[in-house]
Short mmCIF file of C-alpha atoms in Angstrom, two decimals:
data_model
loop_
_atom_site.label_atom_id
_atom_site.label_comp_id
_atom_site.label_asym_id
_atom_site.label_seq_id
_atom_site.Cartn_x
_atom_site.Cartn_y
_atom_site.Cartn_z
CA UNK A 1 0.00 0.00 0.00
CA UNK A 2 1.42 3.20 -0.73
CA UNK A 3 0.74 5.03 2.33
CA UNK A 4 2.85 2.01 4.33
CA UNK A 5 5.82 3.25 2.16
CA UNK A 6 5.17 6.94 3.11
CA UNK A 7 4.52 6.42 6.46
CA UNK A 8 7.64 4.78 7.05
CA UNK A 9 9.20 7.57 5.54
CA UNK A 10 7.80 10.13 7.15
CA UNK A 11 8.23 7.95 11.01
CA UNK A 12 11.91 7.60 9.85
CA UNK A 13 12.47 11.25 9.10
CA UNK A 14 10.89 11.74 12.30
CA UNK A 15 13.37 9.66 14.29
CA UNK A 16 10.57 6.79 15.29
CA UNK A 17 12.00 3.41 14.99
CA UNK A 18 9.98 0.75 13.60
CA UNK A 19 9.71 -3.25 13.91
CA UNK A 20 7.59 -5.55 12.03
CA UNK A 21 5.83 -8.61 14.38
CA UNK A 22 4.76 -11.33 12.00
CA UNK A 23 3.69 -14.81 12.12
CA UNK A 24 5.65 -15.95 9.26
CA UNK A 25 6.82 -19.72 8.56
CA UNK A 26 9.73 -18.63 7.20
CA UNK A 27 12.48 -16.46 9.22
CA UNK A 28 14.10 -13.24 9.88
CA UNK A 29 16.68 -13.14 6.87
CA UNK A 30 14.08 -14.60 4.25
CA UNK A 31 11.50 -11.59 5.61
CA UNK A 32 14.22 -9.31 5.58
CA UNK A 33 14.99 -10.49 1.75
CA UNK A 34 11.40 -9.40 0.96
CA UNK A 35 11.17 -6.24 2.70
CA UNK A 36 14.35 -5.60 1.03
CA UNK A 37 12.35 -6.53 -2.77
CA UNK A 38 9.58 -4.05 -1.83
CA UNK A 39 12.34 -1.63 -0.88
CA UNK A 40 11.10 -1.10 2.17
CA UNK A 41 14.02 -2.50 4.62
CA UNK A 42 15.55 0.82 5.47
CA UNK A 43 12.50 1.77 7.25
CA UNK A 44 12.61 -1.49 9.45
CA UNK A 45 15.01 -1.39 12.38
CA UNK A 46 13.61 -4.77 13.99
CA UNK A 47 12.27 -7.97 13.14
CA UNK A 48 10.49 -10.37 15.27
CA UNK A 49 9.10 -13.18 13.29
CA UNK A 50 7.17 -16.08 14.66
CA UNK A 51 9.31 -18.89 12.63
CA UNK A 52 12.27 -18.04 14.51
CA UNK A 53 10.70 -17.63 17.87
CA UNK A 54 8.73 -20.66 18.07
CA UNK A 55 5.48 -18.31 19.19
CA UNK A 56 3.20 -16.70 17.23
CA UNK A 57 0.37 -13.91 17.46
CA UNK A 58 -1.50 -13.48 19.74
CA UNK A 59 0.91 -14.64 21.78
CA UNK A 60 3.03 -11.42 23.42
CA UNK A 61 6.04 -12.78 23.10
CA UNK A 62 7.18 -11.76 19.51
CA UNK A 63 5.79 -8.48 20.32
CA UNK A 64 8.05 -8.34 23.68
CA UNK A 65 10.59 -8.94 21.70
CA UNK A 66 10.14 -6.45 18.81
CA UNK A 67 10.77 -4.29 22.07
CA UNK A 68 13.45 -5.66 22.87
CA UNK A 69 15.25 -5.17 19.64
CA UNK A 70 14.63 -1.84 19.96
CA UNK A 71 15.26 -1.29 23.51
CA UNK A 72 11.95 0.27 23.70
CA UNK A 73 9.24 -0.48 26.78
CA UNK A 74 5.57 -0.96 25.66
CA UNK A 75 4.08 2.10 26.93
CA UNK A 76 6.72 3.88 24.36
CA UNK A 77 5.32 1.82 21.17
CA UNK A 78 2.01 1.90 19.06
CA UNK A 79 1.27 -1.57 16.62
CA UNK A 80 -0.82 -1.25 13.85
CA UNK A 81 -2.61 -4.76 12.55
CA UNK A 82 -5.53 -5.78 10.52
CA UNK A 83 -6.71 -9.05 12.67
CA UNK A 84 -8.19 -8.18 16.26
CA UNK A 85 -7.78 -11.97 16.75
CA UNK A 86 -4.40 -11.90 16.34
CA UNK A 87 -2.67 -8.49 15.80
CA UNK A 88 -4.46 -6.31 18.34
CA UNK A 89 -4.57 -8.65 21.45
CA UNK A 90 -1.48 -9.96 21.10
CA UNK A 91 -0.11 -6.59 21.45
CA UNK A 92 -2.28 -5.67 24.27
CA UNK A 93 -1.67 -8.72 25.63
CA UNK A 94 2.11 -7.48 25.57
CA UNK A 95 0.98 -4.24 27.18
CA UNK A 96 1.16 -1.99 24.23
CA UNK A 97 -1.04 -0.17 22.55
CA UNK A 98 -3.04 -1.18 19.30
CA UNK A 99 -4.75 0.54 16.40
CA UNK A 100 -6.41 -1.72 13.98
CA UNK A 101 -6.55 -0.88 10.42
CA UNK A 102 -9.56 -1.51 8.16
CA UNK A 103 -9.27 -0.07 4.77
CA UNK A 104 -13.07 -1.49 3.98
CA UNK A 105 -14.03 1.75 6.14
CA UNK A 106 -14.94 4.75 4.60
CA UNK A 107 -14.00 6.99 7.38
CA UNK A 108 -11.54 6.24 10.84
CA UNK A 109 -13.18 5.59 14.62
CA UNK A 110 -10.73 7.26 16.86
CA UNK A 111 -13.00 5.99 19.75
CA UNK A 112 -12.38 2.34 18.71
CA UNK A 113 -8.85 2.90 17.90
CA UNK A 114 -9.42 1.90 14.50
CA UNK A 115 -8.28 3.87 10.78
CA UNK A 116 -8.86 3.39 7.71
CA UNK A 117 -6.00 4.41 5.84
CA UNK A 118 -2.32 4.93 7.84
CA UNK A 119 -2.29 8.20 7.52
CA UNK A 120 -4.78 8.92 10.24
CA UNK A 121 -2.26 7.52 12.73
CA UNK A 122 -1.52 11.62 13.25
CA UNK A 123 -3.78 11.54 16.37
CA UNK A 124 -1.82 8.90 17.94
CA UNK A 125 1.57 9.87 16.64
CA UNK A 126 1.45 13.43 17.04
CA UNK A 127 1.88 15.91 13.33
CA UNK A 128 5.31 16.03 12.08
CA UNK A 129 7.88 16.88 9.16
CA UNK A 130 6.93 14.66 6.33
CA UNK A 131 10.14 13.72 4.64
CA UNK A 132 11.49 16.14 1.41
#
């Protein structure tokens, strides 16, 4: 989606650091290889994929260790996810907050901590630069 690539951008020319939580069969390197196709592996300081951890979402431990990687504590982090099931209370469960993403809505519901497009994350990441 092109506003992933331009919010990555935009949170990296910000100084935000960013780590993707994934239930992937396959591990680390081989995600790596594919963010690195889309082009999109300079905005990605951590991985924490469930292949190499032996736990999955919603588990919180691939989420507590996103943190880790980043020596970040959960109260400092937002995840953004599609699945409730998985994405959303596994973070919680981890202690971090969670904004879902549905791009089937026509319009975000801040109360429900739910957007519809990543570029309404403004209200939880505060307005910034955008990136030349």
């Amino acid at each position: 989606f092109a506003d992933a690539r331009a919010l990555l951008a935009s949170l990296r020319y910000r100084g935000f650091q960013t780590a993707v939580v994934t239930n992937t069969l396959f591990p680390a390197g081989l995600f790596a290889r594919r963010l690195a196709a889309l082009g999109l592996a300079g905005y990605i300081d951590a991985l924490a994929c469930s292949a190499d951890l032996g736990l999955a979402k919603p588990d919180a431990a691939p989420y507590r260790a996103a943190l880790d990687a980043l020596g970040s504590g959960a109260g400092e982090a937002l995840f953004v996810g599609d699945r409730v099931d998985t994405d959303i209370a596994g973070a919680r469960a981890a202690g971090v907050e969670a904004v879902r993403i549905d791009r089937t809505r026509a319009s975000p519901d801040f109360a429900a901590g739910v957007v519809h497009r990543l570029t309404a994350l403004g209200r939880w990441l505060g307005e910034g630069p955008v990136p030349p």
